[in-house]
Amino acid sequence: MVLTRRAATEQNSISRWLPNEVLAAVMTYCSEADLVALCKTSRLLRNLARPVLYRSISIGTTAQMKAFLRTMKSIRPTSSTPRLSDHVRQFVVTDRQCTRNLPKRTAEFLSSLIPKFHHLQSLDLGFNKSLEFTEMLERASFSNLSNFSYTVPSHNLTLVPSFLNRHSTTIKDLSLISDAHPNSVPHLDTVHLPRLKSYDGPSFFIRFFDTSTTCSVTTVFLWFRPYDRDIDRALMLLGPMTALHSFFAFGIPDDIPETTVLESVAKHIPRIQTVALRKDGANQISYPNALEIAPCLKKLKYLHSFNIGDDDGEDYDDLETVYLWSGACSTLSSIVVRTWAPAVTMILVKLS
């Protein structure tokens, strides 16, 4: 049999001998550049590579944002190829400033595009507050949304509960960024998220959780602003969280002692297993500070891990303090004293 050049080429093609499922699985290990190249190779490989290429979108610059939106706008769906938006499972913005200089029409297109990511599993809208998603909060619904992060403009706060409640059976991780003063927050509808495991955000929002939501949360990250002076009031909201085992506090005002926070922890969540504290300013732990902290740790009968430090402090290496704290709390298995500076090595002491 005589083969034409095209037939001979097709006979030797890897796509002839491997099932599409295998080819698609191999593509999950390809780089973004390789996937783009595959899309230009043939119709078959393009149809297999596109879902992988657009499955996870991570944007860190204005140029990347504009290029992504330009692509989404230019490629039209056909009867044989779905919309690119149908492939997106994760949409993350790694730099909040990347939308700052978007033209108005481009920003409007982004706002109208996100609700079309019907199969989203993770959505991170941690943009600067100049970009709003009012239409999405009012109407959008994602059947598989598990992780949701959003920078909330104050006037959009009242829309957040209804959006969350439309995803009550799927959301497990919730992160909210808000500059709203706790005393100025309007009354919000009750939030029903019975599968919620992790909450990251301001304390005021917790008071709108219903009982099923409160009882399901296992990990809380609370962010304090300079005007958040009432630590006890904030931690009181954690008391009903019967499943809570890990508590992290960030941005604690510099002039509020760690002992104040720990006393409130012992009062409201005495069964906590992991505690991490981060202060706004530099505040290296001195031995007198350590002496004051020890009695607070003694009240935490179930504490396994204690993590303390600040954003601008220096390395801290004092085994005397470690022994002091481990003696005060017999259940501790690790103590971490560190800063967030990239070059810092953390002190991690395994206690017998």
Tab-separated table of C-alpha atoms in Angstrom:
chain	number	residue	atom	x	y	z
A	1	MET	CA	0.000	0.000	0.000
A	2	VAL	CA	1.308	3.423	-0.938
A	3	LEU	CA	0.851	6.111	1.704
A	4	THR	CA	0.536	9.756	0.918
A	5	ARG	CA	2.862	12.089	2.839
A	6	ARG	CA	-0.026	13.236	5.073
A	7	ALA	CA	-1.173	9.673	5.775
A	8	ALA	CA	2.367	8.593	6.641
A	9	THR	CA	2.716	11.515	9.014
A	10	GLU	CA	-0.586	10.727	10.722
A	11	GLN	CA	0.387	7.068	11.071
A	12	ASN	CA	3.555	8.044	12.943
A	13	SER	CA	1.809	10.624	15.107
A	14	ILE	CA	1.737	9.966	18.842
A	15	SER	CA	-1.889	11.079	18.917
A	16	ARG	CA	-2.776	8.091	16.742
A	17	TRP	CA	-1.489	5.573	19.267
A	18	LEU	CA	-2.288	7.158	22.633
A	19	PRO	CA	-5.829	7.738	23.962
A	20	ASN	CA	-6.869	11.334	24.445
A	21	GLU	CA	-7.135	10.742	28.203
A	22	VAL	CA	-3.448	9.784	28.356
A	23	LEU	CA	-2.416	12.797	26.289
A	24	ALA	CA	-4.447	15.094	28.536
A	25	ALA	CA	-2.853	13.550	31.640
A	26	VAL	CA	0.642	14.099	30.209
A	27	MET	CA	-0.202	17.732	29.490
A	28	THR	CA	-0.824	18.412	33.182
A	29	TYR	CA	2.970	18.165	33.607
A	30	CYS	CA	3.712	20.640	30.802
A	31	SER	CA	4.792	24.228	31.364
A	32	GLU	CA	2.547	27.083	30.301
A	33	ALA	CA	4.839	27.799	27.327
A	34	ASP	CA	4.629	24.178	26.207
A	35	LEU	CA	0.840	24.201	26.454
A	36	VAL	CA	0.687	27.369	24.323
A	37	ALA	CA	2.906	25.657	21.741
A	38	LEU	CA	0.707	22.552	21.752
A	39	CYS	CA	-2.354	24.699	21.100
A	40	LYS	CA	-0.699	25.803	17.849
A	41	THR	CA	0.167	22.260	16.734
A	42	SER	CA	-3.139	20.734	15.731
A	43	ARG	CA	-6.855	20.982	16.411
A	44	LEU	CA	-6.792	17.801	18.507
A	45	LEU	CA	-3.887	18.910	20.717
A	46	ARG	CA	-5.368	22.400	21.013
A	47	ASN	CA	-8.648	20.972	22.294
A	48	LEU	CA	-6.765	18.831	24.799
A	49	ALA	CA	-4.295	21.518	25.930
A	50	ARG	CA	-6.715	24.416	26.381
A	51	PRO	CA	-8.556	22.976	29.412
A	52	VAL	CA	-5.208	22.408	31.125
A	53	LEU	CA	-3.845	25.812	30.148
A	54	TYR	CA	-6.862	27.718	31.436
A	55	ARG	CA	-7.672	25.523	34.434
A	56	SER	CA	-5.692	27.679	36.876
A	57	ILE	CA	-5.306	31.401	36.217
A	58	SER	CA	-2.815	33.306	38.385
A	59	ILE	CA	-2.315	36.995	37.600
A	60	GLY	CA	0.330	39.202	39.176
A	61	THR	CA	0.775	42.219	36.875
A	62	THR	CA	-1.389	44.671	34.973
A	63	ALA	CA	0.123	43.414	31.698
A	64	GLN	CA	-0.881	39.831	32.531
A	65	MET	CA	-4.391	40.952	33.413
A	66	LYS	CA	-4.807	42.835	30.141
A	67	ALA	CA	-3.388	39.935	28.095
A	68	PHE	CA	-5.699	37.446	29.804
A	69	LEU	CA	-8.790	39.571	29.247
A	70	ARG	CA	-7.784	40.234	25.631
A	71	THR	CA	-7.487	36.492	25.017
A	72	MET	CA	-10.808	35.710	26.687
A	73	LYS	CA	-12.480	38.344	24.543
A	74	SER	CA	-10.870	37.419	21.227
A	75	ILE	CA	-11.371	33.631	21.165
A	76	ARG	CA	-14.936	32.818	20.241
A	77	PRO	CA	-16.546	29.466	21.080
A	78	THR	CA	-17.656	27.186	18.272
A	79	SER	CA	-19.974	24.217	18.034
A	80	SER	CA	-17.009	21.882	18.646
A	81	THR	CA	-15.045	23.929	21.238
A	82	PRO	CA	-16.439	25.298	24.531
A	83	ARG	CA	-15.872	28.776	25.832
A	84	LEU	CA	-12.513	29.385	27.496
A	85	SER	CA	-14.365	30.479	30.621
A	86	ASP	CA	-15.737	26.932	30.978
A	87	HIS	CA	-12.211	25.631	31.599
A	88	VAL	CA	-11.365	27.931	34.538
A	89	ARG	CA	-11.340	26.219	37.923
A	90	GLN	CA	-9.084	28.607	39.846
A	91	PHE	CA	-8.810	32.371	39.444
A	92	VAL	CA	-6.241	34.099	41.650
A	93	VAL	CA	-4.800	37.599	41.646
A	94	THR	CA	-1.443	37.613	43.408
A	95	ASP	CA	-0.961	41.410	43.383
A	96	ARG	CA	-3.842	43.635	44.447
A	97	GLN	CA	-2.502	46.561	42.437
A	98	CYS	CA	-2.676	44.848	39.044
A	99	THR	CA	-6.133	46.300	38.355
A	100	ARG	CA	-5.342	49.840	39.468
A	101	ASN	CA	-4.751	51.261	35.971
A	102	LEU	CA	-7.199	49.179	33.973
A	103	PRO	CA	-9.291	51.225	31.530
A	104	LYS	CA	-12.921	51.480	32.600
A	105	ARG	CA	-14.250	49.282	29.792
A	106	THR	CA	-11.620	46.619	30.513
A	107	ALA	CA	-12.534	46.620	34.201
A	108	GLU	CA	-16.212	46.297	33.300
A	109	PHE	CA	-15.418	43.343	31.042
A	110	LEU	CA	-13.573	41.611	33.909
A	111	SER	CA	-16.544	42.161	36.217
A	112	SER	CA	-18.898	40.640	33.656
A	113	LEU	CA	-16.503	37.783	32.836
A	114	ILE	CA	-15.990	36.240	36.284
A	115	PRO	CA	-19.639	35.155	36.730
A	116	LYS	CA	-19.173	33.095	33.543
A	117	PHE	CA	-16.547	30.888	35.225
A	118	HIS	CA	-19.329	28.462	36.088
A	119	HIS	CA	-17.025	25.645	37.218
A	120	LEU	CA	-14.872	27.667	39.593
A	121	GLN	CA	-13.510	25.912	42.652
A	122	SER	CA	-11.273	28.692	43.987
A	123	LEU	CA	-11.844	32.426	43.540
A	124	ASP	CA	-9.470	35.067	44.911
A	125	LEU	CA	-10.697	38.616	44.335
A	126	GLY	CA	-8.198	40.329	46.606
A	127	PHE	CA	-8.119	43.415	44.375
A	128	ASN	CA	-7.706	46.998	45.423
A	129	LYS	CA	-11.061	48.469	46.360
A	130	SER	CA	-11.403	50.506	43.160
A	131	LEU	CA	-12.808	47.445	41.399
A	132	GLU	CA	-16.214	46.182	42.448
A	133	PHE	CA	-18.126	42.987	41.730
A	134	THR	CA	-21.625	44.045	42.665
A	135	GLU	CA	-23.300	42.064	39.882
A	136	MET	CA	-21.374	38.924	40.828
A	137	LEU	CA	-22.332	39.242	44.512
A	138	GLU	CA	-25.972	39.765	43.589
A	139	ARG	CA	-26.439	37.036	40.959
A	140	ALA	CA	-23.450	34.762	40.322
A	141	SER	CA	-23.498	31.133	41.393
A	142	PHE	CA	-20.637	28.637	41.138
A	143	SER	CA	-21.658	25.042	41.726
A	144	ASN	CA	-18.240	23.870	42.998
A	145	LEU	CA	-16.851	26.943	44.765
A	146	SER	CA	-14.786	25.787	47.749
A	147	ASN	CA	-12.397	28.691	48.418
A	148	PHE	CA	-13.482	32.335	48.299
A	149	SER	CA	-11.355	35.417	48.992
A	150	TYR	CA	-12.625	38.967	48.519
A	151	THR	CA	-11.617	42.542	49.358
A	152	VAL	CA	-14.931	44.012	50.479
A	153	PRO	CA	-15.764	47.667	49.814
A	154	SER	CA	-17.764	48.938	52.788
A	155	HIS	CA	-20.873	49.625	50.673
A	156	ASN	CA	-20.815	46.024	49.385
A	157	LEU	CA	-20.777	44.394	52.812
A	158	THR	CA	-24.533	43.852	52.807
A	159	LEU	CA	-24.258	41.816	49.582
A	160	VAL	CA	-21.703	39.328	50.880
A	161	PRO	CA	-24.022	37.128	53.013
A	162	SER	CA	-26.416	36.425	50.126
A	163	PHE	CA	-23.496	35.445	47.876
A	164	LEU	CA	-22.089	33.128	50.546
A	165	ASN	CA	-25.474	31.572	51.239
A	166	ARG	CA	-25.850	30.671	47.556
A	167	HIS	CA	-22.719	28.550	48.059
A	168	SER	CA	-23.584	27.183	51.480
A	169	THR	CA	-23.007	23.547	50.501
A	170	THR	CA	-19.569	24.067	48.927
A	171	ILE	CA	-17.534	26.833	50.623
A	172	LYS	CA	-14.917	25.463	53.022
A	173	ASP	CA	-12.407	28.331	53.150
A	174	LEU	CA	-13.449	31.980	53.450
A	175	SER	CA	-11.127	34.999	53.425
A	176	LEU	CA	-12.412	38.569	53.667
A	177	ILE	CA	-10.437	41.811	53.679
A	178	SER	CA	-12.260	44.840	55.035
A	179	ASP	CA	-11.302	48.220	56.484
A	180	ALA	CA	-14.767	48.754	57.927
A	181	HIS	CA	-14.804	49.914	61.530
A	182	PRO	CA	-16.598	47.345	63.711
A	183	ASN	CA	-18.866	50.056	65.167
A	184	SER	CA	-20.006	51.218	61.724
A	185	VAL	CA	-20.854	47.807	60.257
A	186	PRO	CA	-24.560	47.591	59.328
A	187	HIS	CA	-26.701	44.660	60.297
A	188	LEU	CA	-26.072	41.811	57.866
A	189	ASP	CA	-28.124	38.765	56.977
A	190	THR	CA	-27.196	35.545	58.745
A	191	VAL	CA	-24.457	33.534	57.040
A	192	HIS	CA	-25.069	29.790	56.656
A	193	LEU	CA	-21.925	27.840	55.737
A	194	PRO	CA	-22.169	24.450	57.469
A	195	ARG	CA	-19.072	23.102	55.666
A	196	LEU	CA	-16.816	26.050	56.530
A	197	LYS	CA	-13.483	24.945	58.019
A	198	SER	CA	-11.275	28.023	57.799
A	199	TYR	CA	-12.128	31.711	58.294
A	200	ASP	CA	-9.605	34.481	57.588
A	201	GLY	CA	-10.712	38.075	58.132
A	202	PRO	CA	-12.035	40.698	60.542
A	203	SER	CA	-13.668	39.577	63.761
A	204	PHE	CA	-16.870	41.601	63.283
A	205	PHE	CA	-18.046	39.320	60.453
A	206	ILE	CA	-18.108	36.262	62.728
A	207	ARG	CA	-21.071	37.595	64.663
A	208	PHE	CA	-23.260	37.015	61.599
A	209	PHE	CA	-22.438	33.278	61.394
A	210	ASP	CA	-25.311	30.973	62.304
A	211	THR	CA	-24.864	28.083	64.743
A	212	SER	CA	-24.051	25.461	62.110
A	213	THR	CA	-21.346	27.707	60.653
A	214	THR	CA	-19.851	28.497	64.033
A	215	CYS	CA	-19.660	24.833	65.005
A	216	SER	CA	-17.892	23.743	61.820
A	217	VAL	CA	-14.927	26.154	61.853
A	218	THR	CA	-11.609	24.589	62.900
A	219	THR	CA	-9.127	27.378	62.029
A	220	VAL	CA	-9.441	31.154	62.448
A	221	PHE	CA	-7.115	33.914	61.263
A	222	LEU	CA	-8.142	37.264	62.768
A	223	TRP	CA	-6.759	40.515	61.369
A	224	PHE	CA	-6.701	43.500	63.702
A	225	ARG	CA	-6.635	47.119	62.573
A	226	PRO	CA	-5.144	50.004	64.606
A	227	TYR	CA	-8.656	50.903	65.791
A	228	ASP	CA	-9.356	47.317	66.973
A	229	ARG	CA	-8.584	47.893	70.634
A	230	ASP	CA	-11.100	45.575	72.237
A	231	ILE	CA	-9.305	42.234	71.992
A	232	ASP	CA	-11.635	40.553	74.458
A	233	ARG	CA	-14.723	41.531	72.469
A	234	ALA	CA	-13.186	40.074	69.290
A	235	LEU	CA	-12.168	36.778	70.873
A	236	MET	CA	-15.494	36.388	72.647
A	237	LEU	CA	-16.988	35.610	69.224
A	238	LEU	CA	-14.761	32.524	69.026
A	239	GLY	CA	-16.222	30.966	72.168
A	240	PRO	CA	-19.111	29.121	70.415
A	241	MET	CA	-16.678	27.549	67.912
A	242	THR	CA	-16.603	24.110	69.488
A	243	ALA	CA	-14.478	22.574	66.712
A	244	LEU	CA	-11.872	25.361	66.751
A	245	HIS	CA	-8.340	24.057	67.319
A	246	SER	CA	-6.080	26.688	65.667
A	247	PHE	CA	-6.108	30.455	66.246
A	248	PHE	CA	-3.874	33.014	64.518
A	249	ALA	CA	-3.920	36.747	65.313
A	250	PHE	CA	-2.278	39.252	62.957
A	251	GLY	CA	-1.721	43.000	63.235
A	252	ILE	CA	-2.209	43.200	67.010
A	253	PRO	CA	-1.604	46.862	67.982
A	254	ASP	CA	1.963	47.230	69.202
A	255	ASP	CA	1.017	48.678	72.592
A	256	ILE	CA	-1.280	45.773	73.509
A	257	PRO	CA	0.715	43.164	75.468
A	258	GLU	CA	0.754	39.544	74.339
A	259	THR	CA	-0.517	38.660	77.804
A	260	THR	CA	-3.746	40.568	77.120
A	261	VAL	CA	-4.393	38.418	74.056
A	262	LEU	CA	-3.441	35.177	75.797
A	263	GLU	CA	-5.657	35.940	78.787
A	264	SER	CA	-8.575	36.433	76.424
A	265	VAL	CA	-7.711	33.204	74.578
A	266	ALA	CA	-7.687	31.297	77.871
A	267	LYS	CA	-11.006	32.866	78.821
A	268	HIS	CA	-12.944	32.259	75.597
A	269	ILE	CA	-11.249	29.327	73.809
A	270	PRO	CA	-9.479	27.378	76.584
A	271	ARG	CA	-9.390	24.128	74.553
A	272	ILE	CA	-7.350	25.692	71.753
A	273	GLN	CA	-4.419	23.592	70.501
A	274	THR	CA	-2.473	26.033	68.313
A	275	VAL	CA	-1.937	29.755	68.945
A	276	ALA	CA	0.086	32.178	66.803
A	277	LEU	CA	0.456	35.896	67.564
A	278	ARG	CA	1.837	38.615	65.275
A	279	LYS	CA	2.134	42.255	66.275
A	280	ASP	CA	2.275	45.312	64.032
A	281	GLY	CA	5.528	46.812	65.263
A	282	ALA	CA	8.871	45.444	66.381
A	283	ASN	CA	8.535	43.932	69.820
A	284	GLN	CA	11.175	41.342	70.548
A	285	ILE	CA	10.353	39.051	73.431
A	286	SER	CA	12.519	39.848	76.464
A	287	TYR	CA	12.904	37.544	79.425
A	288	PRO	CA	10.636	39.749	81.588
A	289	ASN	CA	8.023	39.416	78.814
A	290	ALA	CA	8.515	35.669	78.856
A	291	LEU	CA	7.948	35.579	82.621
A	292	GLU	CA	4.625	37.405	82.164
A	293	ILE	CA	3.533	35.063	79.367
A	294	ALA	CA	4.247	31.841	81.280
A	295	PRO	CA	1.207	32.059	83.657
A	296	CYS	CA	-1.054	32.649	80.633
A	297	LEU	CA	0.224	29.506	78.953
A	298	LYS	CA	-0.398	27.569	82.141
A	299	LYS	CA	-4.138	28.230	81.730
A	300	LEU	CA	-4.181	26.630	78.274
A	301	LYS	CA	-4.457	22.951	79.188
A	302	TYR	CA	-4.678	21.645	75.615
A	303	LEU	CA	-2.105	23.843	73.869
A	304	HIS	CA	0.236	21.891	71.563
A	305	SER	CA	1.907	24.641	69.521
A	306	PHE	CA	2.767	28.215	70.491
A	307	ASN	CA	4.027	30.569	67.772
A	308	ILE	CA	4.953	34.125	68.641
A	309	GLY	CA	6.855	36.958	66.991
A	310	ASP	CA	6.425	40.192	65.060
A	311	ASP	CA	6.913	41.600	61.597
A	312	ASP	CA	10.055	43.655	62.188
A	313	GLY	CA	11.871	42.049	65.114
A	314	GLU	CA	15.206	40.270	65.138
A	315	ASP	CA	16.226	36.672	65.602
A	316	TYR	CA	15.476	35.304	69.011
A	317	ASP	CA	17.289	32.372	70.530
A	318	ASP	CA	16.785	31.806	74.245
A	319	LEU	CA	16.412	28.239	75.432
A	320	GLU	CA	15.786	29.510	78.954
A	321	THR	CA	12.525	30.997	77.725
A	322	VAL	CA	11.625	27.789	75.905
A	323	TYR	CA	12.131	25.754	79.073
A	324	LEU	CA	10.166	28.314	81.080
A	325	TRP	CA	7.157	28.097	78.766
A	326	SER	CA	7.324	24.322	78.396
A	327	GLY	CA	7.337	24.018	82.153
A	328	ALA	CA	4.296	26.271	82.424
A	329	CYS	CA	2.299	24.280	79.842
A	330	SER	CA	3.000	20.557	79.956
A	331	THR	CA	1.013	19.794	76.782
A	332	LEU	CA	3.231	21.911	74.502
A	333	SER	CA	4.991	19.911	71.792
A	334	SER	CA	6.547	22.862	69.921
A	335	ILE	CA	7.446	26.486	70.503
A	336	VAL	CA	8.258	28.821	67.630
A	337	VAL	CA	9.777	32.254	68.204
A	338	ARG	CA	10.438	34.075	64.981
A	339	THR	CA	9.964	37.124	62.775
A	340	TRP	CA	8.660	37.277	59.223
A	341	ALA	CA	11.943	38.509	57.747
A	342	PRO	CA	12.955	36.227	54.825
A	343	ALA	CA	16.424	35.522	56.205
A	344	VAL	CA	15.282	34.532	59.662
A	345	THR	CA	15.538	30.914	60.743
A	346	MET	CA	12.780	29.915	63.105
A	347	ILE	CA	13.438	28.355	66.460
A	348	LEU	CA	11.509	25.104	66.607
A	349	VAL	CA	12.043	23.132	69.760
A	350	LYS	CA	10.536	19.691	70.137
A	351	LEU	CA	9.715	19.152	73.753
A	352	SER	CA	9.838	15.792	75.512
